[in-house]
Structure formats: C-alpha cells, structure tokens
CSV table of C-alpha atoms in Angstrom, one decimal:
chain,number,residue,atom,x,y,z
V,1,UNK,CA,-58.6,104.6,-182.3
V,2,UNK,CA,-60.0,102.3,-179.5
V,3,UNK,CA,-59.5,105.0,-176.9
V,4,UNK,CA,-61.0,107.7,-179.1
V,5,UNK,CA,-64.1,105.5,-179.6
V,6,UNK,CA,-64.2,105.0,-175.8
V,7,UNK,CA,-64.2,108.7,-175.2
V,8,UNK,CA,-67.0,109.3,-177.7
V,9,UNK,CA,-68.9,106.3,-176.2
V,10,UNK,CA,-68.8,107.7,-172.7
V,11,UNK,CA,-69.9,111.2,-174.0
V,12,UNK,CA,-72.8,109.6,-175.7
V,13,UNK,CA,-73.7,107.7,-172.6
V,14,UNK,CA,-73.5,110.8,-170.5
V,15,UNK,CA,-75.7,112.8,-173.0
V,16,UNK,CA,-78.2,109.9,-173.1
V,17,UNK,CA,-78.5,109.8,-169.3
V,18,UNK,CA,-79.3,113.5,-169.4
V,19,UNK,CA,-82.0,113.1,-172.0
V,20,UNK,CA,-83.6,110.0,-170.4
V,21,UNK,CA,-83.4,111.6,-167.0
V,22,UNK,CA,-82.2,108.6,-165.1
V,23,UNK,CA,-79.2,106.3,-165.1
V,24,UNK,CA,-79.3,103.9,-168.0
V,25,UNK,CA,-77.1,101.0,-169.0
V,26,UNK,CA,-75.7,101.8,-172.4
V,27,UNK,CA,-73.8,99.4,-174.6
V,28,UNK,CA,-72.9,99.5,-178.3
V,29,UNK,CA,-76.0,97.3,-179.0
V,30,UNK,CA,-78.4,99.6,-177.2
V,31,UNK,CA,-81.2,100.6,-179.6
V,32,UNK,CA,-81.7,104.3,-179.1
V,33,UNK,CA,-85.4,104.3,-180.0
V,34,UNK,CA,-86.6,100.9,-179.0
V,35,UNK,CA,-84.5,100.3,-175.8
V,36,UNK,CA,-84.5,103.9,-174.5
V,37,UNK,CA,-88.0,104.9,-175.7
V,38,UNK,CA,-86.8,108.3,-176.9
V,39,UNK,CA,-89.1,110.2,-179.3
V,40,UNK,CA,-87.8,112.1,-182.3
V,41,UNK,CA,-87.7,115.4,-180.5
V,42,UNK,CA,-85.5,114.0,-177.7
V,43,UNK,CA,-83.2,112.4,-180.2
V,44,UNK,CA,-82.8,115.6,-182.1
V,45,UNK,CA,-81.9,117.5,-178.9
V,46,UNK,CA,-79.5,114.8,-177.9
V,47,UNK,CA,-77.8,114.7,-181.3
V,48,UNK,CA,-77.5,118.5,-181.4
V,49,UNK,CA,-75.7,118.5,-178.1
V,50,UNK,CA,-73.2,116.0,-179.5
V,51,UNK,CA,-72.9,118.0,-182.7
V,52,UNK,CA,-71.8,121.0,-180.7
V,53,UNK,CA,-69.5,119.0,-178.6
V,54,UNK,CA,-67.6,117.7,-181.6
V,55,UNK,CA,-68.2,120.7,-183.9
V,56,UNK,CA,-69.8,118.5,-186.6
V,57,UNK,CA,-73.2,118.5,-188.3
V,58,UNK,CA,-74.8,115.2,-188.8
V,59,UNK,CA,-76.6,115.0,-192.2
V,60,UNK,CA,-80.2,113.6,-192.0
V,61,UNK,CA,-79.4,110.6,-194.2
V,62,UNK,CA,-76.5,109.6,-191.9
V,63,UNK,CA,-78.7,110.0,-188.9
V,64,UNK,CA,-81.3,107.8,-190.5
V,65,UNK,CA,-78.8,105.0,-190.5
V,66,UNK,CA,-78.1,105.2,-186.8
V,67,UNK,CA,-80.0,102.7,-184.8
V,68,UNK,CA,-77.7,101.7,-182.0
V,69,UNK,CA,-75.2,103.5,-179.8
V,70,UNK,CA,-72.5,101.7,-181.7
V,71,UNK,CA,-73.8,103.1,-185.0
V,72,UNK,CA,-73.7,106.6,-183.5
V,73,UNK,CA,-70.1,106.2,-182.2
V,74,UNK,CA,-69.0,105.1,-185.7
V,75,UNK,CA,-70.9,108.0,-187.4
V,76,UNK,CA,-69.5,110.6,-185.1
V,77,UNK,CA,-66.0,109.2,-185.6
V,78,UNK,CA,-66.5,109.2,-189.4
V,79,UNK,CA,-67.7,112.8,-189.4
V,80,UNK,CA,-64.8,113.9,-187.2
V,81,UNK,CA,-62.4,112.1,-189.6
V,82,UNK,CA,-63.9,113.8,-192.6
V,83,UNK,CA,-63.4,117.1,-190.9
V,84,UNK,CA,-59.8,116.5,-190.3
V,85,UNK,CA,-59.1,115.5,-193.9
Z,1,UNK,CA,-100.6,89.8,-190.1
Z,2,UNK,CA,-100.7,91.9,-193.2
Z,3,UNK,CA,-98.3,94.3,-194.7
Z,4,UNK,CA,-99.9,97.0,-192.5
Z,5,UNK,CA,-98.8,95.2,-189.3
Z,6,UNK,CA,-95.9,97.6,-189.1
Z,7,UNK,CA,-98.4,100.3,-188.1
Z,8,UNK,CA,-99.5,98.4,-184.9
Z,9,UNK,CA,-98.0,101.0,-182.5
Z,10,UNK,CA,-99.7,103.8,-184.5
Z,11,UNK,CA,-103.0,101.9,-184.4
Z,12,UNK,CA,-102.7,101.4,-180.7
Z,13,UNK,CA,-102.1,105.1,-180.1
Z,14,UNK,CA,-104.9,106.1,-182.5
Z,15,UNK,CA,-107.4,103.7,-180.9
Z,16,UNK,CA,-106.6,105.0,-177.5
Z,17,UNK,CA,-107.1,108.6,-178.7
Z,18,UNK,CA,-110.4,107.7,-180.2
Z,19,UNK,CA,-111.6,105.9,-177.1
Z,20,UNK,CA,-111.2,109.1,-175.2
Z,21,UNK,CA,-113.7,111.1,-177.3
Z,22,UNK,CA,-114.1,112.4,-180.9
Z,23,UNK,CA,-111.5,111.7,-183.5
Z,24,UNK,CA,-109.5,114.9,-183.8
Z,25,UNK,CA,-108.1,113.9,-187.2
Z,26,UNK,CA,-111.3,113.1,-189.1
Z,27,UNK,CA,-114.0,115.5,-188.1
Z,28,UNK,CA,-116.9,115.5,-190.6
Z,29,UNK,CA,-118.7,118.7,-191.1
Z,30,UNK,CA,-122.3,118.5,-192.2
Z,31,UNK,CA,-122.1,122.0,-193.6
Z,32,UNK,CA,-119.7,124.9,-193.9
Z,33,UNK,CA,-121.7,128.1,-193.4
Z,34,UNK,CA,-119.1,130.8,-193.7
Z,35,UNK,CA,-115.3,131.2,-193.2
Z,36,UNK,CA,-115.9,131.0,-189.5
Z,37,UNK,CA,-118.8,128.7,-188.9
Z,38,UNK,CA,-119.8,125.1,-189.7
Z,39,UNK,CA,-122.3,122.5,-188.6
Z,40,UNK,CA,-120.6,119.6,-186.8
Z,41,UNK,CA,-122.6,116.8,-185.2
Z,42,UNK,CA,-125.7,118.9,-185.7
Z,43,UNK,CA,-124.2,121.8,-183.8
Z,44,UNK,CA,-123.3,125.3,-185.0
Z,45,UNK,CA,-119.6,125.4,-184.5
Z,46,UNK,CA,-117.1,128.2,-184.6
Z,47,UNK,CA,-114.1,127.4,-186.9
Z,48,UNK,CA,-110.9,128.5,-185.1
Z,49,UNK,CA,-108.5,126.1,-186.7
Z,50,UNK,CA,-108.7,126.3,-190.5
Z,51,UNK,CA,-105.9,128.8,-191.5
Z,52,UNK,CA,-108.5,130.9,-193.3
Z,53,UNK,CA,-106.5,134.0,-192.4
Z,54,UNK,CA,-108.3,136.6,-194.5
Z,55,UNK,CA,-111.7,134.7,-194.6
Z,56,UNK,CA,-111.8,134.8,-198.4
Z,57,UNK,CA,-113.3,131.4,-199.0
Z,58,UNK,CA,-116.7,132.9,-199.3
Z,59,UNK,CA,-115.7,136.2,-200.9
Z,60,UNK,CA,-118.4,136.9,-203.5
Z,61,UNK,CA,-116.0,138.3,-206.1
Z,62,UNK,CA,-113.8,135.2,-205.8
Z,63,UNK,CA,-116.8,132.9,-206.1
Z,64,UNK,CA,-118.1,134.8,-209.1
Z,65,UNK,CA,-114.7,134.7,-210.9
Z,66,UNK,CA,-114.5,131.0,-210.2
Z,67,UNK,CA,-118.0,130.2,-211.4
Z,68,UNK,CA,-117.6,132.2,-214.6
Z,69,UNK,CA,-114.4,130.4,-215.5
Z,70,UNK,CA,-115.7,127.0,-214.5
Z,71,UNK,CA,-118.6,127.4,-217.0
Z,72,UNK,CA,-116.3,128.8,-219.7
Z,73,UNK,CA,-113.3,126.5,-219.4
Z,74,UNK,CA,-114.6,123.3,-217.7
Z,75,UNK,CA,-113.8,121.4,-214.5
Z,76,UNK,CA,-110.1,120.5,-215.0
Z,77,UNK,CA,-107.0,120.5,-217.1
Z,78,UNK,CA,-106.8,116.7,-217.1
Z,79,UNK,CA,-103.0,116.8,-217.1
Z,80,UNK,CA,-99.8,118.6,-216.5
Z,81,UNK,CA,-98.7,121.9,-218.0
Z,82,UNK,CA,-95.8,120.3,-219.9
Z,83,UNK,CA,-98.2,117.7,-221.5
Z,84,UNK,CA,-101.5,119.6,-221.8
Z,85,UNK,CA,-100.3,123.1,-222.0
Z,86,UNK,CA,-101.1,126.1,-219.8
Z,87,UNK,CA,-104.3,128.0,-219.8
Z,88,UNK,CA,-104.3,131.8,-219.9
Z,89,UNK,CA,-105.2,131.7,-216.2
Z,90,UNK,CA,-102.0,129.8,-215.1
Z,91,UNK,CA,-99.9,132.4,-216.9
Z,92,UNK,CA,-101.9,135.3,-215.6
Z,93,UNK,CA,-101.7,134.1,-212.0
Z,94,UNK,CA,-97.9,133.7,-212.4
Z,95,UNK,CA,-97.6,137.2,-213.8
Z,96,UNK,CA,-99.8,138.6,-211.0
Z,97,UNK,CA,-97.8,136.9,-208.3
Z,98,UNK,CA,-94.4,137.9,-209.8
Z,99,UNK,CA,-95.7,141.5,-209.9
Z,100,UNK,CA,-97.0,141.4,-206.3
Z,101,UNK,CA,-93.6,140.2,-205.1
Z,102,UNK,CA,-91.7,142.5,-207.4
Z,103,UNK,CA,-89.9,139.5,-208.9
Z,104,UNK,CA,-89.1,138.5,-212.4
Z,105,UNK,CA,-90.4,135.0,-212.4
Z,106,UNK,CA,-93.1,132.8,-210.8
Z,107,UNK,CA,-94.0,129.1,-211.0
Z,108,UNK,CA,-97.4,127.9,-209.8
Z,109,UNK,CA,-97.7,124.4,-208.3
Z,110,UNK,CA,-100.7,122.3,-207.7
Z,111,UNK,CA,-100.4,122.4,-203.9
Z,112,UNK,CA,-98.2,124.3,-201.4
Z,113,UNK,CA,-96.7,121.0,-200.4
Z,114,UNK,CA,-95.6,120.3,-203.9
Z,115,UNK,CA,-94.1,123.8,-204.2
Z,116,UNK,CA,-91.7,122.9,-201.4
Z,117,UNK,CA,-91.2,119.4,-202.7
Z,118,UNK,CA,-90.4,120.7,-206.2
Z,119,UNK,CA,-88.2,123.7,-205.3
Z,120,UNK,CA,-86.1,122.0,-202.6
Z,121,UNK,CA,-85.6,118.8,-204.5
Z,122,UNK,CA,-84.6,120.5,-207.7
Z,123,UNK,CA,-82.7,123.7,-206.7
Z,124,UNK,CA,-80.5,121.7,-204.4
Z,125,UNK,CA,-78.6,119.0,-206.3
Z,126,UNK,CA,-76.1,116.3,-205.6
Z,127,UNK,CA,-73.2,117.7,-203.7
Z,128,UNK,CA,-75.2,120.8,-202.5
Z,129,UNK,CA,-76.1,121.4,-198.9
Z,130,UNK,CA,-79.6,122.2,-197.5
Z,131,UNK,CA,-79.5,123.8,-194.1
Z,132,UNK,CA,-83.0,123.8,-192.7
Z,133,UNK,CA,-84.7,125.0,-189.5
Z,134,UNK,CA,-85.3,122.0,-187.3
Z,135,UNK,CA,-89.0,122.9,-186.9
Z,136,UNK,CA,-89.6,123.0,-190.6
Z,137,UNK,CA,-92.9,121.9,-192.0
Z,138,UNK,CA,-93.2,118.3,-193.3
Z,139,UNK,CA,-93.2,119.5,-196.9
Z,140,UNK,CA,-89.7,121.0,-196.4
Z,141,UNK,CA,-88.5,117.7,-194.8
Z,142,UNK,CA,-90.0,115.7,-197.7
Z,143,UNK,CA,-88.6,118.1,-200.3
Z,144,UNK,CA,-85.2,117.5,-198.8
Z,145,UNK,CA,-85.7,113.7,-198.9
Z,146,UNK,CA,-86.8,113.7,-202.5
Z,147,UNK,CA,-83.6,115.5,-203.7
Z,148,UNK,CA,-80.0,114.4,-203.6
Z,149,UNK,CA,-78.4,117.2,-201.5
Z,150,UNK,CA,-77.0,116.7,-198.0
Z,151,UNK,CA,-79.3,118.0,-195.4
Z,152,UNK,CA,-78.5,119.4,-192.0
Z,153,UNK,CA,-80.7,121.1,-189.4
Z,154,UNK,CA,-80.1,124.1,-187.3
Z,155,UNK,CA,-81.8,124.8,-184.0
Z,156,UNK,CA,-85.1,126.4,-184.4
Z,157,UNK,CA,-84.9,130.2,-185.0
Z,158,UNK,CA,-81.2,130.2,-183.9
Z,159,UNK,CA,-79.2,132.3,-186.4
Z,160,UNK,CA,-76.0,131.6,-184.4
Z,161,UNK,CA,-76.5,127.9,-184.8
Z,162,UNK,CA,-77.2,128.4,-188.5
Z,163,UNK,CA,-73.9,130.3,-188.8
Z,164,UNK,CA,-72.0,127.5,-187.0
Z,165,UNK,CA,-73.5,124.9,-189.4
Z,166,UNK,CA,-72.5,126.9,-192.5
Z,167,UNK,CA,-69.0,127.5,-191.1
Z,168,UNK,CA,-68.6,123.8,-190.7
Z,169,UNK,CA,-69.5,123.4,-194.4
Z,170,UNK,CA,-67.3,126.3,-195.7
Z,171,UNK,CA,-64.5,124.0,-197.1
Z,172,UNK,CA,-67.0,121.6,-198.7
Z,173,UNK,CA,-67.8,122.1,-202.4
Z,174,UNK,CA,-71.4,122.7,-203.5
Z,175,UNK,CA,-74.0,125.4,-203.0
Z,176,UNK,CA,-75.4,126.0,-199.5
Z,177,UNK,CA,-79.1,126.7,-199.3
Z,178,UNK,CA,-80.7,128.0,-196.1
Z,179,UNK,CA,-84.4,127.2,-195.6
Z,180,UNK,CA,-86.6,129.1,-193.1
Z,181,UNK,CA,-90.3,129.8,-192.7
Z,182,UNK,CA,-91.8,133.3,-192.3
Z,183,UNK,CA,-94.3,132.2,-189.6
Z,184,UNK,CA,-94.1,128.7,-188.0
Z,185,UNK,CA,-97.5,127.0,-188.1
Z,186,UNK,CA,-97.4,125.3,-184.7
Z,187,UNK,CA,-96.6,128.1,-182.3
Z,188,UNK,CA,-97.1,131.2,-184.5
Z,189,UNK,CA,-93.6,132.4,-183.9
Z,190,UNK,CA,-91.7,134.2,-186.7
Z,191,UNK,CA,-88.1,133.6,-187.9
Z,192,UNK,CA,-85.3,136.0,-187.0
Z,193,UNK,CA,-85.0,136.7,-190.7
Z,194,UNK,CA,-82.8,139.8,-190.4
Z,195,UNK,CA,-80.2,137.7,-188.6
Z,196,UNK,CA,-80.6,134.8,-191.0
Z,197,UNK,CA,-80.2,137.2,-194.0
Z,198,UNK,CA,-77.0,138.5,-192.4
Z,199,UNK,CA,-75.7,135.0,-192.1
Z,200,UNK,CA,-76.7,134.3,-195.7
Z,201,UNK,CA,-74.7,137.3,-196.9
Z,202,UNK,CA,-71.7,136.5,-194.8
Z,203,UNK,CA,-71.5,132.9,-195.9
Z,204,UNK,CA,-72.5,133.3,-199.5
Z,205,UNK,CA,-75.4,130.9,-199.2
Z,206,UNK,CA,-78.8,131.0,-200.9
Z,207,UNK,CA,-81.9,131.6,-199.0
Z,208,UNK,CA,-85.4,130.1,-199.4
Z,209,UNK,CA,-88.2,131.5,-197.3
Z,210,UNK,CA,-91.6,129.7,-197.0
Z,211,UNK,CA,-94.2,132.4,-196.5
Z,212,UNK,CA,-97.1,130.0,-196.4
Z,213,UNK,CA,-98.5,131.3,-193.1
Z,214,UNK,CA,-97.2,134.9,-193.4
Z,215,UNK,CA,-98.5,135.9,-196.9
Z,216,UNK,CA,-101.4,138.2,-196.5
Z,217,UNK,CA,-100.6,138.3,-192.8
Z,218,UNK,CA,-97.2,140.2,-192.4
Z,219,UNK,CA,-95.6,143.1,-194.2
Z,220,UNK,CA,-96.9,146.5,-195.3
Z,221,UNK,CA,-98.5,145.0,-198.3
Z,222,UNK,CA,-98.9,141.3,-197.1
Z,223,UNK,CA,-95.8,139.9,-198.8
Z,224,UNK,CA,-94.8,138.3,-195.6
Z,225,UNK,CA,-92.0,138.3,-193.1
Z,226,UNK,CA,-89.3,139.3,-195.5
Z,227,UNK,CA,-91.2,142.4,-196.4
Z,228,UNK,CA,-92.0,143.1,-192.7
Z,229,UNK,CA,-88.3,143.1,-191.7
Z,230,UNK,CA,-86.9,144.6,-194.9
Z,231,UNK,CA,-84.8,141.7,-196.2
Z,232,UNK,CA,-86.6,140.8,-199.4
Z,233,UNK,CA,-83.5,141.5,-201.5
Z,234,UNK,CA,-81.7,138.7,-199.6
Z,235,UNK,CA,-84.3,136.1,-200.3
Z,236,UNK,CA,-83.5,134.1,-203.5
Z,237,UNK,CA,-86.7,132.1,-203.5
Z,238,UNK,CA,-90.1,132.8,-201.8
Z,239,UNK,CA,-92.3,129.8,-201.6
Z,240,UNK,CA,-96.0,130.1,-200.7
Z,241,UNK,CA,-99.4,128.7,-200.8
Z,242,UNK,CA,-102.9,129.6,-202.0
Z,243,UNK,CA,-104.7,127.5,-199.3
Z,244,UNK,CA,-104.4,129.9,-196.5
Z,245,UNK,CA,-104.8,133.7,-197.0
Z,246,UNK,CA,-106.0,133.2,-200.6
Z,247,UNK,CA,-108.7,130.7,-199.7
Z,248,UNK,CA,-108.2,128.1,-202.5
Z,249,UNK,CA,-105.5,125.5,-203.1
Z,250,UNK,CA,-102.1,125.5,-204.8
Z,251,UNK,CA,-98.6,126.8,-204.3
Z,252,UNK,CA,-96.0,129.0,-205.9
Z,253,UNK,CA,-92.4,130.1,-206.0
Z,254,UNK,CA,-91.1,133.5,-207.1
Z,255,UNK,CA,-87.5,134.4,-207.8
Z,256,UNK,CA,-85.3,136.8,-209.7
Z,257,UNK,CA,-82.7,134.2,-210.7
Z,258,UNK,CA,-81.9,134.1,-214.4
Z,259,UNK,CA,-83.0,130.9,-216.0
Z,260,UNK,CA,-85.5,130.2,-213.2
Z,261,UNK,CA,-88.0,129.0,-215.9
Z,262,UNK,CA,-85.6,126.0,-216.6
Z,263,UNK,CA,-87.1,124.5,-213.5
Z,264,UNK,CA,-90.3,123.9,-215.5
Z,265,UNK,CA,-88.6,121.1,-217.4
Z,266,UNK,CA,-86.4,119.9,-214.5
Z,267,UNK,CA,-88.8,119.9,-211.5
Z,268,UNK,CA,-90.6,116.6,-211.2
Z,269,UNK,CA,-93.4,117.7,-208.7
Z,270,UNK,CA,-94.2,120.4,-211.3
Z,271,UNK,CA,-93.9,118.3,-214.4
Z,272,UNK,CA,-95.6,115.1,-213.5
Z,273,UNK,CA,-98.8,116.2,-211.8
Z,274,UNK,CA,-102.0,117.7,-213.2
Z,275,UNK,CA,-102.1,121.5,-213.1
Z,276,UNK,CA,-104.7,123.4,-211.1
Z,277,UNK,CA,-108.3,123.5,-212.5
Z,278,UNK,CA,-109.0,126.9,-214.2
Z,279,UNK,CA,-111.7,127.7,-211.7
Z,280,UNK,CA,-109.3,127.4,-208.8
Z,281,UNK,CA,-106.8,129.6,-210.6
Z,282,UNK,CA,-109.6,132.2,-211.2
Z,283,UNK,CA,-110.6,132.5,-207.6
Z,284,UNK,CA,-106.9,132.7,-206.6
Z,285,UNK,CA,-106.2,135.6,-209.0
Z,286,UNK,CA,-109.2,137.4,-207.6
Z,287,UNK,CA,-108.2,136.7,-204.0
Z,288,UNK,CA,-104.8,138.1,-204.7
Z,289,UNK,CA,-106.6,141.3,-205.9
Z,290,UNK,CA,-108.8,141.4,-202.9
Z,291,UNK,CA,-105.9,140.9,-200.6
Z,292,UNK,CA,-104.2,144.0,-202.1
Z,293,UNK,CA,-107.3,146.1,-202.4
Z,294,UNK,CA,-108.4,145.5,-198.8
Z,295,UNK,CA,-105.5,146.0,-196.4
Z,296,UNK,CA,-108.1,146.4,-193.7
Z,297,UNK,CA,-108.5,142.6,-193.7
Z,298,UNK,CA,-104.9,142.4,-192.4
Z,299,UNK,CA,-105.6,145.0,-189.8
Z,300,UNK,CA,-108.7,143.1,-188.6
Z,301,UNK,CA,-106.8,139.8,-188.6
Z,302,UNK,CA,-104.1,141.3,-186.4
Z,303,UNK,CA,-106.7,142.8,-184.0
Z,304,UNK,CA,-108.5,139.4,-183.7
Z,305,UNK,CA,-105.2,137.7,-183.2
Z,306,UNK,CA,-104.2,140.1,-180.4
Z,307,UNK,CA,-107.6,139.8,-178.8
Z,308,UNK,CA,-107.4,136.0,-178.7
Z,309,UNK,CA,-103.8,135.9,-177.6
Z,310,UNK,CA,-104.4,138.5,-174.8
Z,311,UNK,CA,-107.6,136.8,-173.7
Z,312,UNK,CA,-106.0,133.3,-173.4
Z,313,UNK,CA,-102.8,134.7,-171.8
Z,314,UNK,CA,-104.8,136.6,-169.2
Z,315,UNK,CA,-106.5,133.4,-168.2
Z,316,UNK,CA,-103.1,132.0,-167.4
Z,317,UNK,CA,-102.7,129.7,-170.4
Z,318,UNK,CA,-99.2,129.1,-171.7
Z,319,UNK,CA,-99.4,130.7,-175.1
Z,320,UNK,CA,-96.6,131.0,-177.8
Z,321,UNK,CA,-93.9,133.7,-177.7
Z,322,UNK,CA,-95.8,136.4,-179.7
Z,323,UNK,CA,-99.4,137.3,-180.8
Z,324,UNK,CA,-100.0,136.1,-184.3
Z,325,UNK,CA,-102.8,134.5,-186.2
Z,326,UNK,CA,-101.7,131.2,-184.9
Z,327,UNK,CA,-102.4,131.1,-181.2
Z,328,UNK,CA,-101.4,127.9,-179.5
Z,329,UNK,CA,-101.9,126.9,-175.9
Z,330,UNK,CA,-99.6,124.4,-174.3
Z,331,UNK,CA,-101.3,121.6,-172.4
Z,332,UNK,CA,-99.6,119.8,-169.4
Z,333,UNK,CA,-100.1,116.3,-170.8
Z,334,UNK,CA,-101.8,114.2,-173.4
Z,335,UNK,CA,-104.9,113.1,-171.5
Z,336,UNK,CA,-105.6,116.7,-170.4
Z,337,UNK,CA,-105.2,118.0,-173.9
Z,338,UNK,CA,-107.6,115.4,-175.3
Z,339,UNK,CA,-110.2,116.1,-172.7
Z,340,UNK,CA,-109.8,119.8,-173.2
Z,341,UNK,CA,-110.1,119.5,-177.0
Z,342,UNK,CA,-113.2,117.3,-176.7
Z,343,UNK,CA,-114.9,119.6,-174.2
Z,344,UNK,CA,-114.3,122.6,-176.6
Z,345,UNK,CA,-115.7,120.7,-179.5
Z,346,UNK,CA,-118.8,119.7,-177.6
Z,347,UNK,CA,-119.3,123.3,-176.7
Z,348,UNK,CA,-119.2,124.4,-180.3
Z,349,UNK,CA,-115.5,125.4,-180.8
Z,350,UNK,CA,-113.3,123.7,-183.4
Z,351,UNK,CA,-109.6,124.0,-183.3
Z,352,UNK,CA,-106.6,121.7,-183.8
Z,353,UNK,CA,-105.2,119.2,-181.4
Z,354,UNK,CA,-101.5,118.7,-181.9
Z,355,UNK,CA,-99.8,115.8,-180.1
Z,356,UNK,CA,-96.1,115.1,-179.6
Z,357,UNK,CA,-93.9,114.2,-181.3
Z,358,UNK,CA,-95.6,116.4,-183.9
Z,359,UNK,CA,-95.2,119.5,-181.7
Z,360,UNK,CA,-92.0,121.6,-181.3
Z,361,UNK,CA,-92.3,121.8,-177.6
Z,362,UNK,CA,-92.7,118.2,-176.7
Z,363,UNK,CA,-96.0,119.1,-175.1
Z,364,UNK,CA,-99.5,118.7,-176.6
Z,365,UNK,CA,-100.9,121.9,-178.1
Z,366,UNK,CA,-104.4,123.3,-178.7
Z,367,UNK,CA,-103.8,125.3,-181.8
Z,368,UNK,CA,-106.1,128.1,-183.0
Z,369,UNK,CA,-105.8,130.0,-186.2
Z,370,UNK,CA,-107.6,133.3,-186.3
Z,371,UNK,CA,-109.4,134.8,-189.3
Z,372,UNK,CA,-110.1,138.4,-190.3
Z,373,UNK,CA,-113.7,137.2,-190.8
Z,374,UNK,CA,-114.1,136.3,-187.1
Z,375,UNK,CA,-116.2,138.9,-185.2
Z,376,UNK,CA,-114.9,140.2,-181.9
Z,377,UNK,CA,-117.9,138.4,-180.4
Z,378,UNK,CA,-116.8,135.0,-181.8
Z,379,UNK,CA,-113.3,135.6,-180.4
Z,380,UNK,CA,-114.8,136.4,-177.0
Z,381,UNK,CA,-117.0,133.3,-177.2
Z,382,UNK,CA,-113.8,131.2,-177.8
Z,383,UNK,CA,-112.0,132.8,-174.9
Z,384,UNK,CA,-115.1,132.3,-172.7
Z,385,UNK,CA,-115.2,128.6,-173.6
Z,386,UNK,CA,-111.5,128.2,-172.9
Z,387,UNK,CA,-112.2,129.8,-169.5
Z,388,UNK,CA,-115.2,127.5,-168.8
Z,389,UNK,CA,-113.5,124.3,-169.8
Z,390,UNK,CA,-110.3,125.4,-168.1
Z,391,UNK,CA,-112.3,125.8,-164.8
Z,392,UNK,CA,-114.1,122.5,-165.3
Z,393,UNK,CA,-110.7,120.8,-165.6
Z,394,UNK,CA,-109.1,122.7,-162.8
Z,395,UNK,CA,-106.7,124.6,-165.1
Z,396,UNK,CA,-108.2,128.0,-164.6
Z,397,UNK,CA,-108.7,129.5,-161.2
Z,398,UNK,CA,-112.4,130.1,-160.1
Z,399,UNK,CA,-111.5,133.6,-159.1
Z,400,UNK,CA,-111.1,136.5,-161.4
Z,401,UNK,CA,-108.2,135.7,-163.9
Z,402,UNK,CA,-105.0,137.6,-163.6
Z,403,UNK,CA,-102.3,137.9,-166.1
Z,404,UNK,CA,-99.5,135.4,-166.0
Z,405,UNK,CA,-96.1,136.8,-166.3
Z,406,UNK,CA,-93.2,134.8,-167.9
C-alpha cells in the first residue's frame, strides 16, 4: 500500500509542478489552495488530468473534502479501490 | 473581527477593483429608456450586456397584457402554489409552454435559477449520478449541491469525456443524468448536443438541457439548440427562463415523462416559495406569443450578433469560437480588462466585465449580449468604441484593421 501511495504522490507532485509552472516542494501537508495559490479553474484542470490517469471520476463532494496533497492521495486511492471492488 | 471576517480576501479584491474605476457589479441606472438604452451617470448609454435577446421588455402588447392583469388581479399571489393555489395565468402559461415545446407537461418556477435548483435536486435522488458540463451555470452547480445525488463533471463540451465518465459509472446502481446547456453564457458557444444525445442513447442516461440563453435564439421556431440540431426527442427535460428572450422573470421545465406533475409536491424550490405575480405571468404569455408570431426578431438578432462578432474579430480582438448573441472578448490581464471596461462605460457603452475565476478561459472577459432591438448603427457605435479604446490602450493597431486568423 505504501508503495502505491508513493506512486500516486509522485504523480500528483508532477501534475502540480505542471499546473504551477515551476518546481514546487510538495508534501502530504501541502495545502493545494493556500500554499500553492491555485484558483478553482487550475485545480479542476489538474484534477481532471489525474482522473484520466487513474480512470476514475472524483465526485464534487469528495473533492470538496480535499485540502492537502495527503487528502488527495487518500481520495484517489479510495476511488481506485472502489473501482476494483 | 466579525462573522464577516472570512470575506477579507474578497473585500480586498473588491476594494482594489473599485479603486480602479466604477464598480462593475453595482451600476445604478437613473433611467431605462428602451431595451437598448439607459441613463447612467447622467449619460445616454447603450445597453450591450443585459441578455435582452429579443428586446421584448418594452413590447407594447406585453406591457398592455401585464397592466390589464395587474389591475384585475392585483400585485402578487402572496404565497406558493401549493398553499395559495394557482391563478388561471399560471396554468395557461404552463399549457402554452408545453404546447410550444410539443411536450405533455410543464412546471413554472419563480426564477430560472430556481428551475434548475428544483429540477436537479429533485429528479436526481440519493444513489443517482449527475454528470454535468464543467462550465455549467451556478444554478446547475447549486441544484447539484441541494440534492443528494453524486455529482461528477465532464470537460466542457467534450462528448468523449462525457462518455468516459458514464462508462466509469456503468456498474454502479442508480440513474445517470447528463446536464448540458444549449448556449453557454460566458463565451456564447453551443453544446455538441448531437454527440451528447448519442452518448445518452448509448449509455441509457437521462438528459437535461438548459436552454436559458438559446430559447428564442436558436432553432427554426426558437425552441433552442435541441431543435436546431434535431435531437429534441432525446432530451428528457428542457429547463429555461423568462428573463432573457421573454423579457420578464421566472423559469420553467417541460417534459414528456409520465408522473412529471408529482414533482409539484416533491420539489422544494417549487413548493416553498411564492409563485410569480399574475402581471409577470401575463407579460410572459404574451412574449411567448410575440416570439412565435415574429420570427423576424430572431433573424435580426442573428444579424446583429454576426455584425458585432465580425466587427470585433476584424479589429483583432480574441472573440469566442462562434458568432452568437453572446460575444465575449478575451483580455490579456485583469488591469487591462478593468481599464477597458471603464473606458467603454465612460464613452457610453455598458457591457459585462467577467473576471477569473468566474470565466471559463482563466482570462478576464468583456462580455456583450446582443438584442434584436439594437439598430445596426448602435452595433457600429459599439464596434467603434472598442476600436477607439483599443487604440488608446495600445491593443488595436493605429493602421487599418485587418482580420486576425486563428
């Protein structure tokens, strides 16, 4: 599980770098809105790229609960798990 | 510190905006002279941002119908239809709309916003799935939030992405409901409704289309985009508004679904708000008649839209993907957009300033909406002012304009 998380974490990190347009230090505690200054449009595009990558759709209520990169890792893992069920 | 302290970032942004000129979100008209002109700060101003597509707000027959009913039936219903009952007008308007759309049933709501709020939150229940275009209007997003269905977005106007999202949901129980708009209000682009309808058929989903900005604008008889592209039979619910082409206020939903009328006792934004005043209903019924009796209004609207779109595009402005009654010009940045908007206003042209993140492109927009009531001369004046301000701000070349190609 830890290695799977790590893989998702590095994909998120790469996707974030692309959206922000510069190298950023990303940890589980990084606040996607407050630390990275992304607006809602940038977040949507970034999440949609991840959705394609993992062939999942993130419902809006789940997305609303995501604040940090760690939250996002867990949500993506949960959605992938639900898909495999 | 008060409870409103949480709005400090908004206050800061708003203060900054107002420090740069007039307040684009609270203009105060001293008088409205016609569907296309008002007095603003003592100046005669062309209205090019009021969604008054057919210019019916001053139609004499609509005003007469409204005045007559106002005198006969009073100023308001003072309550909801379930508590205070329906007036003849409410039922007549529902019958007229159902007939116009060739549908069995119609429900009228007090605003267009409430129509979306009511239909989306009620039709989609717990365990169902709403699949909405990412650029949907706030009323669609809010309708989704009010209900209990799971909500996912598809990429704007991307039928392949929609299909992908529905495929991901195929093994999940519950109904799937696609939501799209006929004409998107920020850029004036239309949905790929033929492709969306094909996805709907293939996946067995339901389809709701919001024709708020396309009613009276698109289609052979003005029923909207679904009529224009020939997919009305695939649309399960058409939602629309009276506050654009019909020149009043209110919203509606038409459908052929059996038991549609059950929604009248299940849909909270219908049940727990006062119904429309009879005078509003009366002008709306008449406007619906005028819209059908005078197809030339739609022709004039299209001509005006094309004239403005061509004029602004020829000046080199970045306009939307297609000519439509909504013509938006993308601005390079916020400061520029605010300066441009203020200069147009001071020159006597009112339109909408849209700032990110409330724009689909991430760039600020100067959004115009054209009316059938605009004269070609007014459209030319607007284009001329865009050129003049564009030159002042160094956005339009001093030499003769040439067409920009994509």
